[in-house]
Amino acid sequence: MKLWRSLQSGLLGVAVLWSTVSVAAAKDLPDFTELVEKQGPAVVNISTTQTVSGGAANPFAEGDPAYEFFKRFMPQLPKQRDYQTRSLGSGFIISADGVILTNAHVVDGADEITVKLTDKREFKAKLIGADKRTDVAVLKIEASKLPIVTLGDPDKLKVGEWVLAIGSPFGLENTVTAGIVSAKGRTLPDDTYVPFIQTDAAVNPGNSGGPLFNMRGEVIGINSQIYSRSGGFMGLSFSIPIDVAMDVANQLKSNGRISRGKLGINIQEVSKDIAESLGLGAPSGALVVGVEKGSAADRAGLKAGDVILKFDNKPIGASSELPRVVGSTKPGSKVQLQVWRNKASQDVTVTLGEVVDDSAKAKPAAPPKPDALVRIGLQVTELNAAQKRQLDVGFGLLVTSAQGAAARAGVEEGDVIIGVSNETLKSQQQLLLLLERAPKGSVVALLIRRDDSTLYIPVRVPEK
């Protein structure tokens, strides 16, 4: 009997201890309920329709003999018809009179936009403006006294803190998902103007345009993209910082368009080997690999081989940072750059131009036959007059074969060498002389034109 009472007492103690641990653990977990109740009503569902022209009933093109056969003997074929496509997304209200933020891709090409609130009211929305470069769009519905979100400061966001996403994944309205901030300042392909916030909050098709909240109930981003091999969530979600989105939204509301500063240069990352070849102490900054004629950079005297270390006193740690700070600066502004040139730092003042639509770039002509073998494993031949005009260069050496050190570094057949380190090539002899003078084991940076892009490729001179 005493043994049984002792056992009962022990079990009771374990139960009390387990209950205490469970309560403590529960207190440590984030509670999103109050946030959702307060901010959820300002999140909206967005649906769009777009009219698309159907294909012709006659499966053959005009001019094909079979086209006339179908036209004459099968008149009962249905005529061409239009059909409608529908898409779903999310958004959130930023002013009580009905201004809404969402993604540009959510409303791209839409003939009709419908906004549905959490109280089931529906409104036809007007597109105020959209910017595809940042994927931000502004809508307006005719309503008043609407619930609005509270905006936060993405700069205060810390990696590892909890965040919450609300949206309509796969049309499931007002779905709440949570996660943490995985990284900040992410650069994605073709998205040079947005320093994305990466999270592991579950985001799926339909979440696009919805808000990302911090634990204080403030919107710190717009859910925009996911990385996925399957089309569904895989733990990698990307959001546009709300300060970037609001800058775009304010310009769209005021001017109906976005005005961005432009330098007029092509850049690439500064690798360790390139930094060594240019005498730069650390691999940082943005390496200039091309300057557009007549651009702000050209007027200021920037040239290929320069490394931009600072823009308006803001350090440029990586090349991806430069387009963001330039794009966010007003065209016509005078800005001071800190530039690394000829193994020394110097200041350059530039008056920014304005971003316009990209124009088509010339492509090199078919490569001529091999001509010469250079020290690092290249066979090259000089461009003819027509090819130089097409590429808009004074001189260039077309690579007809790449082997050895050059091939290992990434030089390819069809590349055009237009410079070495800070020097613009004017002859093949100049290249040979520079390579002969380069110490064994050192790095020589070749300025290469490849298709419609320009880049530096660091080639290490063989020891033997």
Short mmCIF file of C-alpha atoms in Angstrom, two decimals:
data_model
loop_
_atom_site.label_atom_id
_atom_site.label_comp_id
_atom_site.label_asym_id
_atom_site.label_seq_id
_atom_site.Cartn_x
_atom_site.Cartn_y
_atom_site.Cartn_z
CA MET A 1 0.00 0.00 0.00
CA LYS A 2 2.82 2.37 0.91
CA LEU A 3 4.53 1.45 -2.36
CA TRP A 4 1.39 2.26 -4.35
CA ARG A 5 0.95 5.65 -2.61
CA SER A 6 4.59 6.43 -3.26
CA LEU A 7 4.16 5.55 -6.95
CA GLN A 8 1.00 7.70 -7.16
CA SER A 9 2.85 10.61 -5.59
CA GLY A 10 5.71 10.23 -8.09
CA LEU A 11 3.38 10.12 -11.10
CA LEU A 12 1.55 13.19 -9.83
CA GLY A 13 4.87 15.03 -9.53
CA VAL A 14 5.83 14.11 -13.10
CA ALA A 15 2.43 15.28 -14.39
CA VAL A 16 2.77 18.63 -12.58
CA LEU A 17 6.33 19.05 -13.90
CA TRP A 18 5.25 18.18 -17.47
CA SER A 19 2.35 20.62 -17.23
CA THR A 20 4.72 23.37 -16.05
CA VAL A 21 7.18 22.65 -18.90
CA SER A 22 4.34 22.65 -21.47
CA VAL A 23 3.02 26.02 -20.24
CA ALA A 24 6.54 27.50 -20.33
CA ALA A 25 7.13 26.15 -23.84
CA ALA A 26 3.80 27.54 -25.01
CA LYS A 27 4.72 30.99 -23.65
CA ASP A 28 7.95 30.94 -25.66
CA LEU A 29 6.12 30.32 -28.96
CA PRO A 30 4.89 33.36 -30.92
CA ASP A 31 1.17 34.13 -30.82
CA PHE A 32 -0.10 35.54 -34.11
CA THR A 33 -3.80 35.70 -33.22
CA GLU A 34 -3.93 39.37 -32.23
CA LEU A 35 -1.90 40.39 -35.28
CA VAL A 36 -4.22 38.52 -37.65
CA GLU A 37 -7.38 39.92 -36.01
CA LYS A 38 -6.08 43.50 -36.24
CA GLN A 39 -4.33 43.51 -39.63
CA GLY A 40 -6.17 40.74 -41.51
CA PRO A 41 -9.17 42.88 -42.60
CA ALA A 42 -6.83 45.13 -44.63
CA VAL A 43 -5.67 42.20 -46.78
CA VAL A 44 -7.68 41.71 -49.99
CA ASN A 45 -8.20 39.05 -52.63
CA ILE A 46 -7.57 40.18 -56.23
CA SER A 47 -9.00 38.41 -59.27
CA THR A 48 -8.46 39.46 -62.88
CA THR A 49 -9.88 38.57 -66.27
CA GLN A 50 -8.19 38.98 -69.63
CA THR A 51 -9.68 38.46 -73.09
CA VAL A 52 -7.44 36.44 -75.39
CA SER A 53 -8.02 35.92 -79.10
CA GLY A 54 -8.47 32.28 -80.03
CA GLY A 55 -6.62 30.55 -82.87
CA ALA A 56 -8.05 30.46 -86.38
CA ALA A 57 -10.39 27.58 -87.17
CA ASN A 58 -8.51 26.77 -90.40
CA PRO A 59 -5.41 24.84 -89.26
CA PHE A 60 -3.44 25.88 -92.37
CA ALA A 61 -1.87 29.24 -93.16
CA GLU A 62 -2.98 31.40 -96.09
CA GLY A 63 -1.00 30.48 -99.18
CA ASP A 64 -0.97 26.79 -98.31
CA PRO A 65 -2.98 24.76 -100.92
CA ALA A 66 -4.77 22.99 -98.09
CA TYR A 67 -6.00 26.36 -96.77
CA GLU A 68 -8.33 26.81 -99.80
CA PHE A 69 -9.55 23.20 -99.48
CA PHE A 70 -10.64 23.75 -95.89
CA LYS A 71 -12.10 27.14 -96.77
CA ARG A 72 -14.24 25.78 -99.67
CA PHE A 73 -15.28 22.34 -98.54
CA MET A 74 -15.47 22.69 -94.76
CA PRO A 75 -17.40 25.94 -94.20
CA GLN A 76 -19.00 24.44 -91.11
CA LEU A 77 -15.75 24.82 -89.15
CA PRO A 78 -16.30 27.14 -86.18
CA LYS A 79 -15.12 30.71 -86.57
CA GLN A 80 -12.33 32.20 -84.51
CA ARG A 81 -13.46 32.87 -80.95
CA ASP A 82 -12.16 34.90 -78.06
CA TYR A 83 -11.87 33.40 -74.62
CA GLN A 84 -11.16 34.70 -71.14
CA THR A 85 -8.34 33.80 -68.80
CA ARG A 86 -8.56 34.36 -65.07
CA SER A 87 -5.89 34.77 -62.43
CA LEU A 88 -5.80 35.23 -58.67
CA GLY A 89 -3.57 37.20 -56.33
CA SER A 90 -3.49 39.20 -53.15
CA GLY A 91 -3.03 42.81 -52.05
CA PHE A 92 -3.41 45.12 -49.08
CA ILE A 93 -5.04 48.50 -48.40
CA ILE A 94 -2.67 51.39 -47.61
CA SER A 95 -5.20 54.25 -47.40
CA ALA A 96 -8.78 54.38 -46.12
CA ASP A 97 -10.07 55.78 -49.42
CA GLY A 98 -9.19 52.58 -51.30
CA VAL A 99 -5.56 52.66 -52.46
CA ILE A 100 -4.18 49.11 -52.70
CA LEU A 101 -0.71 47.69 -53.27
CA THR A 102 -0.08 44.43 -55.12
CA ASN A 103 2.39 42.90 -57.61
CA ALA A 104 2.59 44.14 -61.18
CA HIS A 105 2.50 40.56 -62.48
CA VAL A 106 -0.84 39.96 -60.70
CA VAL A 107 -2.61 42.59 -62.82
CA ASP A 108 -0.45 42.49 -65.97
CA GLY A 109 -2.64 42.56 -69.10
CA ALA A 110 -5.88 42.46 -67.11
CA ASP A 111 -9.06 43.80 -68.75
CA GLU A 112 -10.95 43.75 -65.47
CA ILE A 113 -9.71 43.73 -61.86
CA THR A 114 -11.96 42.73 -58.96
CA VAL A 115 -11.03 43.33 -55.32
CA LYS A 116 -12.76 41.30 -52.61
CA LEU A 117 -12.59 42.34 -48.95
CA THR A 118 -12.78 40.06 -45.92
CA ASP A 119 -16.36 41.25 -45.29
CA LYS A 120 -17.26 39.78 -48.74
CA ARG A 121 -17.77 43.16 -50.42
CA GLU A 122 -16.48 43.30 -54.00
CA PHE A 123 -15.25 46.32 -55.99
CA LYS A 124 -14.05 46.92 -59.54
CA ALA A 125 -10.54 48.32 -59.29
CA LYS A 126 -8.75 50.89 -61.45
CA LEU A 127 -5.06 50.40 -62.20
CA ILE A 128 -3.25 53.60 -61.19
CA GLY A 129 0.10 52.34 -62.42
CA ALA A 130 2.51 49.42 -62.46
CA ASP A 131 6.29 49.03 -62.57
CA LYS A 132 7.53 45.73 -63.96
CA ARG A 133 11.14 46.35 -62.89
CA THR A 134 10.20 46.19 -59.20
CA ASP A 135 6.96 44.20 -59.70
CA VAL A 136 4.84 46.79 -57.85
CA ALA A 137 1.35 47.94 -58.86
CA VAL A 138 -1.09 50.46 -57.36
CA LEU A 139 -4.88 49.96 -57.55
CA LYS A 140 -7.80 52.18 -56.51
CA ILE A 141 -11.32 51.18 -55.50
CA GLU A 142 -14.18 53.59 -54.82
CA ALA A 143 -14.76 53.12 -51.10
CA SER A 144 -14.18 54.95 -47.82
CA LYS A 145 -13.32 54.24 -44.18
CA LEU A 146 -11.53 51.03 -45.11
CA PRO A 147 -9.19 49.19 -42.74
CA ILE A 148 -5.54 49.88 -43.52
CA VAL A 149 -2.24 48.17 -42.71
CA THR A 150 0.55 49.68 -40.61
CA LEU A 151 3.84 50.09 -42.49
CA GLY A 152 7.17 49.16 -40.91
CA ASP A 153 10.88 49.73 -41.51
CA PRO A 154 12.63 46.86 -43.36
CA ASP A 155 16.03 48.24 -42.30
CA LYS A 156 15.22 47.26 -38.71
CA LEU A 157 14.33 43.71 -39.76
CA LYS A 158 16.73 41.07 -38.43
CA VAL A 159 17.59 37.70 -39.92
CA GLY A 160 15.99 35.01 -37.77
CA GLU A 161 12.98 37.00 -36.54
CA TRP A 162 9.44 35.76 -37.03
CA VAL A 163 7.31 37.00 -39.94
CA LEU A 164 3.77 36.33 -41.08
CA ALA A 165 2.26 36.19 -44.59
CA ILE A 166 -1.45 36.63 -45.37
CA GLY A 167 -2.87 35.98 -48.83
CA SER A 168 -4.93 33.74 -51.09
CA PRO A 169 -2.78 30.77 -52.13
CA PHE A 170 -4.57 28.76 -54.83
CA GLY A 171 -7.62 31.00 -54.22
CA LEU A 172 -7.93 30.05 -50.53
CA GLU A 173 -8.73 33.51 -49.17
CA ASN A 174 -7.16 34.98 -46.01
CA THR A 175 -4.70 32.13 -45.48
CA VAL A 176 -2.13 32.82 -42.77
CA THR A 177 1.38 31.30 -42.85
CA ALA A 178 4.41 32.03 -40.68
CA GLY A 179 8.17 31.60 -40.79
CA ILE A 180 11.38 33.46 -40.16
CA VAL A 181 13.54 35.89 -42.11
CA SER A 182 16.13 33.71 -43.86
CA ALA A 183 18.22 36.50 -45.40
CA LYS A 184 18.12 40.16 -46.44
CA GLY A 185 19.29 41.97 -49.55
CA ARG A 186 18.99 39.01 -51.89
CA THR A 187 19.60 39.65 -55.58
CA LEU A 188 17.62 37.54 -58.03
CA PRO A 189 18.21 37.16 -61.78
CA ASP A 190 16.83 40.16 -63.74
CA ASP A 191 15.85 41.95 -60.52
CA THR A 192 18.61 44.52 -60.09
CA TYR A 193 16.44 47.16 -58.38
CA VAL A 194 15.10 45.09 -55.48
CA PRO A 195 17.05 43.90 -52.40
CA PHE A 196 14.66 41.02 -51.63
CA ILE A 197 13.78 39.75 -48.16
CA GLN A 198 14.08 35.96 -48.14
CA THR A 199 11.82 34.00 -45.77
CA ASP A 200 10.67 30.43 -45.22
CA ALA A 201 7.04 31.43 -44.68
CA ALA A 202 4.89 29.26 -46.96
CA VAL A 203 4.06 31.28 -50.08
CA ASN A 204 2.31 29.75 -53.09
CA PRO A 205 0.61 30.95 -56.30
CA GLY A 206 -2.11 33.37 -55.20
CA ASN A 207 -0.01 34.78 -52.33
CA SER A 208 1.61 37.20 -54.80
CA GLY A 209 0.99 40.81 -53.84
CA GLY A 210 0.05 39.99 -50.24
CA PRO A 211 1.74 41.55 -47.20
CA LEU A 212 4.59 40.21 -45.09
CA PHE A 213 4.24 41.30 -41.43
CA ASN A 214 6.72 41.47 -38.57
CA MET A 215 5.64 40.56 -35.05
CA ARG A 216 4.68 44.17 -34.32
CA GLY A 217 1.96 43.91 -36.95
CA GLU A 218 3.78 46.11 -39.45
CA VAL A 219 4.04 45.38 -43.18
CA ILE A 220 7.73 45.08 -44.06
CA GLY A 221 7.38 43.52 -47.51
CA ILE A 222 5.20 42.43 -50.45
CA ASN A 223 5.31 38.69 -51.19
CA SER A 224 6.48 38.48 -54.78
CA GLN A 225 8.36 35.34 -55.80
CA ILE A 226 9.20 31.80 -54.78
CA TYR A 227 11.95 29.44 -55.78
CA SER A 228 10.42 26.14 -56.79
CA ARG A 229 11.14 23.13 -58.95
CA SER A 230 7.59 21.88 -58.63
CA GLY A 231 5.60 25.12 -58.87
CA GLY A 232 4.74 24.94 -55.16
CA PHE A 233 6.41 26.12 -51.94
CA MET A 234 9.90 24.77 -51.22
CA GLY A 235 10.99 26.99 -48.31
CA LEU A 236 12.35 29.88 -50.39
CA SER A 237 10.08 32.93 -50.59
CA PHE A 238 11.08 36.44 -51.62
CA SER A 239 9.43 39.73 -50.68
CA ILE A 240 9.89 43.30 -51.92
CA PRO A 241 10.88 45.59 -49.01
CA ILE A 242 8.00 47.94 -48.27
CA ASP A 243 10.17 51.07 -48.47
CA VAL A 244 11.12 50.17 -52.05
CA ALA A 245 7.47 49.46 -52.88
CA MET A 246 6.20 52.70 -51.33
CA ASP A 247 8.77 54.79 -53.22
CA VAL A 248 7.48 53.23 -56.46
CA ALA A 249 3.84 53.64 -55.37
CA ASN A 250 4.28 57.32 -54.52
CA GLN A 251 5.86 58.02 -57.92
CA LEU A 252 3.10 56.14 -59.72
CA LYS A 253 0.40 58.08 -57.85
CA SER A 254 2.08 61.46 -58.40
CA ASN A 255 3.52 61.14 -61.90
CA GLY A 256 2.04 57.98 -63.38
CA ARG A 257 5.57 56.76 -64.16
CA ILE A 258 8.85 55.85 -62.48
CA SER A 259 11.92 58.06 -62.81
CA ARG A 260 15.26 56.34 -62.21
CA GLY A 261 18.81 57.61 -62.32
CA LYS A 262 21.21 56.10 -64.84
CA LEU A 263 25.00 55.99 -65.12
CA GLY A 264 25.19 54.19 -68.44
CA ILE A 265 27.67 51.44 -67.64
CA ASN A 266 27.90 47.65 -67.65
CA ILE A 267 29.35 46.14 -64.50
CA GLN A 268 30.40 42.84 -62.99
CA GLU A 269 31.47 41.49 -59.61
CA VAL A 270 35.05 42.01 -58.42
CA SER A 271 36.49 38.57 -57.74
CA LYS A 272 39.63 37.91 -55.69
CA ASP A 273 41.67 37.35 -58.86
CA ILE A 274 40.37 40.50 -60.53
CA ALA A 275 41.10 42.53 -57.38
CA GLU A 276 44.65 41.15 -57.44
CA SER A 277 45.13 42.03 -61.11
CA LEU A 278 43.95 45.62 -60.50
CA GLY A 279 45.98 46.10 -57.33
CA LEU A 280 42.87 46.40 -55.22
CA GLY A 281 43.28 45.32 -51.61
CA ALA A 282 39.92 43.55 -51.26
CA PRO A 283 37.35 42.14 -53.73
CA SER A 284 34.66 44.83 -53.36
CA GLY A 285 32.94 47.45 -55.47
CA ALA A 286 31.49 47.31 -58.98
CA LEU A 287 33.86 46.70 -61.90
CA VAL A 288 33.07 48.76 -65.00
CA VAL A 289 33.26 46.57 -68.12
CA GLY A 290 31.60 48.92 -70.59
CA VAL A 291 30.57 52.57 -70.90
CA GLU A 292 27.66 53.69 -73.07
CA LYS A 293 28.67 56.47 -75.45
CA GLY A 294 27.13 59.83 -74.57
CA SER A 295 25.94 58.57 -71.18
CA ALA A 296 26.43 60.22 -67.80
CA ALA A 297 29.37 57.92 -67.11
CA ASP A 298 30.95 58.72 -70.48
CA ARG A 299 30.64 62.48 -69.88
CA ALA A 300 32.21 62.05 -66.43
CA GLY A 301 35.18 60.15 -67.88
CA LEU A 302 34.48 56.69 -66.47
CA LYS A 303 36.05 53.85 -68.45
CA ALA A 304 36.33 50.07 -68.51
CA GLY A 305 38.56 48.81 -65.74
CA ASP A 306 37.40 51.38 -63.17
CA VAL A 307 36.05 49.99 -59.92
CA ILE A 308 33.31 52.06 -58.27
CA LEU A 309 33.89 51.81 -54.51
CA LYS A 310 31.45 54.47 -53.30
CA PHE A 311 28.34 56.18 -54.69
CA ASP A 312 27.38 59.43 -52.97
CA ASN A 313 29.45 58.34 -49.91
CA LYS A 314 27.65 54.98 -49.76
CA PRO A 315 30.12 52.05 -49.87
CA ILE A 316 29.48 49.55 -52.69
CA GLY A 317 30.32 46.15 -51.24
CA ALA A 318 29.04 44.14 -54.21
CA SER A 319 28.23 45.06 -57.81
CA SER A 320 24.53 44.20 -57.26
CA GLU A 321 24.24 47.13 -54.82
CA LEU A 322 25.11 49.80 -57.41
CA PRO A 323 22.00 49.60 -59.67
CA ARG A 324 19.77 49.96 -56.59
CA VAL A 325 21.37 53.15 -55.28
CA VAL A 326 21.71 54.65 -58.77
CA GLY A 327 18.10 53.79 -59.68
CA SER A 328 16.77 55.32 -56.46
CA THR A 329 18.59 58.62 -57.15
CA LYS A 330 16.77 61.37 -59.04
CA PRO A 331 17.89 61.90 -62.65
CA GLY A 332 19.90 65.10 -63.02
CA SER A 333 21.43 64.77 -59.56
CA LYS A 334 25.14 65.49 -59.21
CA VAL A 335 26.78 62.60 -57.39
CA GLN A 336 30.35 61.96 -56.31
CA LEU A 337 31.86 58.55 -57.00
CA GLN A 338 34.95 57.05 -55.42
CA VAL A 339 36.71 55.15 -58.19
CA TRP A 340 39.71 52.80 -58.17
CA ARG A 341 41.83 53.42 -61.27
CA ASN A 342 45.48 52.62 -62.05
CA LYS A 343 45.98 51.23 -58.53
CA ALA A 344 44.84 54.44 -56.84
CA SER A 345 41.59 55.92 -55.53
CA GLN A 346 40.13 59.09 -57.02
CA ASP A 347 36.87 61.05 -56.91
CA VAL A 348 34.67 61.54 -59.96
CA THR A 349 31.61 63.80 -60.14
CA VAL A 350 28.80 62.60 -62.39
CA THR A 351 25.41 64.09 -63.33
CA LEU A 352 22.97 61.20 -63.60
CA GLY A 353 20.90 60.52 -66.69
CA GLU A 354 17.53 58.77 -66.74
CA VAL A 355 16.66 55.14 -67.44
CA VAL A 356 14.89 54.60 -70.76
CA ASP A 357 13.92 51.46 -72.67
CA ASP A 358 16.91 49.30 -73.54
CA SER A 359 17.89 49.42 -77.20
CA ALA A 360 19.03 46.46 -79.27
CA LYS A 361 22.74 45.78 -79.20
CA ALA A 362 24.89 44.67 -82.09
CA LYS A 363 26.19 41.12 -82.21
CA PRO A 364 29.59 40.06 -83.58
CA ALA A 365 29.83 38.66 -87.10
CA ALA A 366 30.91 35.08 -87.88
CA PRO A 367 34.49 34.40 -86.71
CA PRO A 368 37.28 34.48 -89.28
CA LYS A 369 39.94 31.76 -89.53
CA PRO A 370 42.70 31.32 -86.91
CA ASP A 371 45.66 33.64 -87.13
CA ALA A 372 48.00 33.71 -84.09
CA LEU A 373 48.85 31.72 -80.97
CA VAL A 374 49.39 33.70 -77.81
CA ARG A 375 51.07 32.74 -74.60
CA ILE A 376 47.99 31.83 -72.56
CA GLY A 377 46.55 29.38 -75.09
CA LEU A 378 44.55 31.61 -77.42
CA GLN A 379 44.26 31.79 -81.16
CA VAL A 380 42.94 35.17 -82.27
CA THR A 381 42.38 37.27 -85.35
CA GLU A 382 41.71 40.97 -85.76
CA LEU A 383 38.17 42.19 -86.40
CA ASN A 384 37.57 43.64 -89.84
CA ALA A 385 36.10 47.11 -90.38
CA ALA A 386 32.49 45.89 -90.63
CA GLN A 387 32.78 43.85 -87.42
CA LYS A 388 34.30 46.82 -85.56
CA ARG A 389 31.45 49.04 -86.70
CA GLN A 390 28.91 46.42 -85.65
CA LEU A 391 30.44 46.10 -82.17
CA ASP A 392 31.20 49.85 -81.98
CA VAL A 393 34.84 49.28 -80.99
CA GLY A 394 38.06 50.76 -82.33
CA PHE A 395 39.91 47.43 -82.22
CA GLY A 396 39.24 43.87 -81.18
CA LEU A 397 40.69 40.37 -81.34
CA LEU A 398 38.25 37.58 -82.13
CA VAL A 399 38.99 34.32 -80.26
CA THR A 400 39.00 31.46 -82.74
CA SER A 401 40.35 28.87 -80.31
CA ALA A 402 40.72 28.79 -76.52
CA GLN A 403 42.89 26.25 -74.71
CA GLY A 404 45.05 25.98 -71.61
CA ALA A 405 44.91 28.79 -69.05
CA ALA A 406 42.47 30.88 -71.08
CA ALA A 407 39.99 28.03 -71.47
CA ARG A 408 40.25 27.16 -67.75
CA ALA A 409 39.48 30.78 -66.89
CA GLY A 410 36.33 30.72 -69.05
CA VAL A 411 37.39 32.34 -72.33
CA GLU A 412 35.37 30.85 -75.19
CA GLU A 413 35.61 30.64 -78.95
CA GLY A 414 33.72 33.59 -80.43
CA ASP A 415 34.66 36.00 -77.61
CA VAL A 416 36.18 39.34 -78.65
CA ILE A 417 39.07 40.72 -76.60
CA ILE A 418 38.83 44.51 -76.46
CA GLY A 419 41.04 45.34 -73.47
CA VAL A 420 43.49 44.13 -70.83
CA SER A 421 43.13 45.39 -67.24
CA ASN A 422 42.86 49.20 -67.56
CA GLU A 423 44.15 49.36 -71.15
CA THR A 424 42.02 49.43 -74.28
CA LEU A 425 43.48 47.23 -77.01
CA LYS A 426 44.71 48.97 -80.15
CA SER A 427 46.74 46.14 -81.69
CA GLN A 428 47.50 42.45 -81.36
CA GLN A 429 51.12 43.30 -80.64
CA GLN A 430 49.97 45.26 -77.58
CA LEU A 431 48.31 42.15 -76.14
CA LEU A 432 51.40 40.01 -76.79
CA LEU A 433 53.66 42.60 -75.17
CA LEU A 434 51.46 42.85 -72.05
CA LEU A 435 51.37 39.08 -71.68
CA GLU A 436 55.15 38.78 -72.09
CA ARG A 437 55.71 41.39 -69.38
CA ALA A 438 53.25 39.76 -66.96
CA PRO A 439 55.11 37.79 -64.22
CA LYS A 440 54.56 34.02 -64.19
CA GLY A 441 51.69 33.09 -61.90
CA SER A 442 50.20 36.59 -61.98
CA VAL A 443 46.65 37.38 -63.13
CA VAL A 444 45.81 39.25 -66.31
CA ALA A 445 42.24 40.55 -66.67
CA LEU A 446 40.99 40.31 -70.25
CA LEU A 447 38.08 42.58 -71.18
CA ILE A 448 35.79 40.39 -73.31
CA ARG A 449 32.79 41.19 -75.50
CA ARG A 450 30.51 38.14 -75.61
CA ASP A 451 27.32 38.34 -77.64
CA ASP A 452 25.56 41.43 -76.26
CA SER A 453 27.45 41.69 -72.94
CA THR A 454 30.89 42.77 -71.75
CA LEU A 455 32.84 41.18 -68.90
CA TYR A 456 36.31 40.83 -67.41
CA ILE A 457 37.82 37.33 -67.28
CA PRO A 458 40.88 36.93 -65.03
CA VAL A 459 43.46 34.61 -66.64
CA ARG A 460 46.40 33.37 -64.60
CA VAL A 461 49.67 33.36 -66.57
CA PRO A 462 51.16 29.83 -66.61
CA GLU A 463 54.17 29.15 -64.39
CA LYS A 464 55.95 27.31 -67.19
#
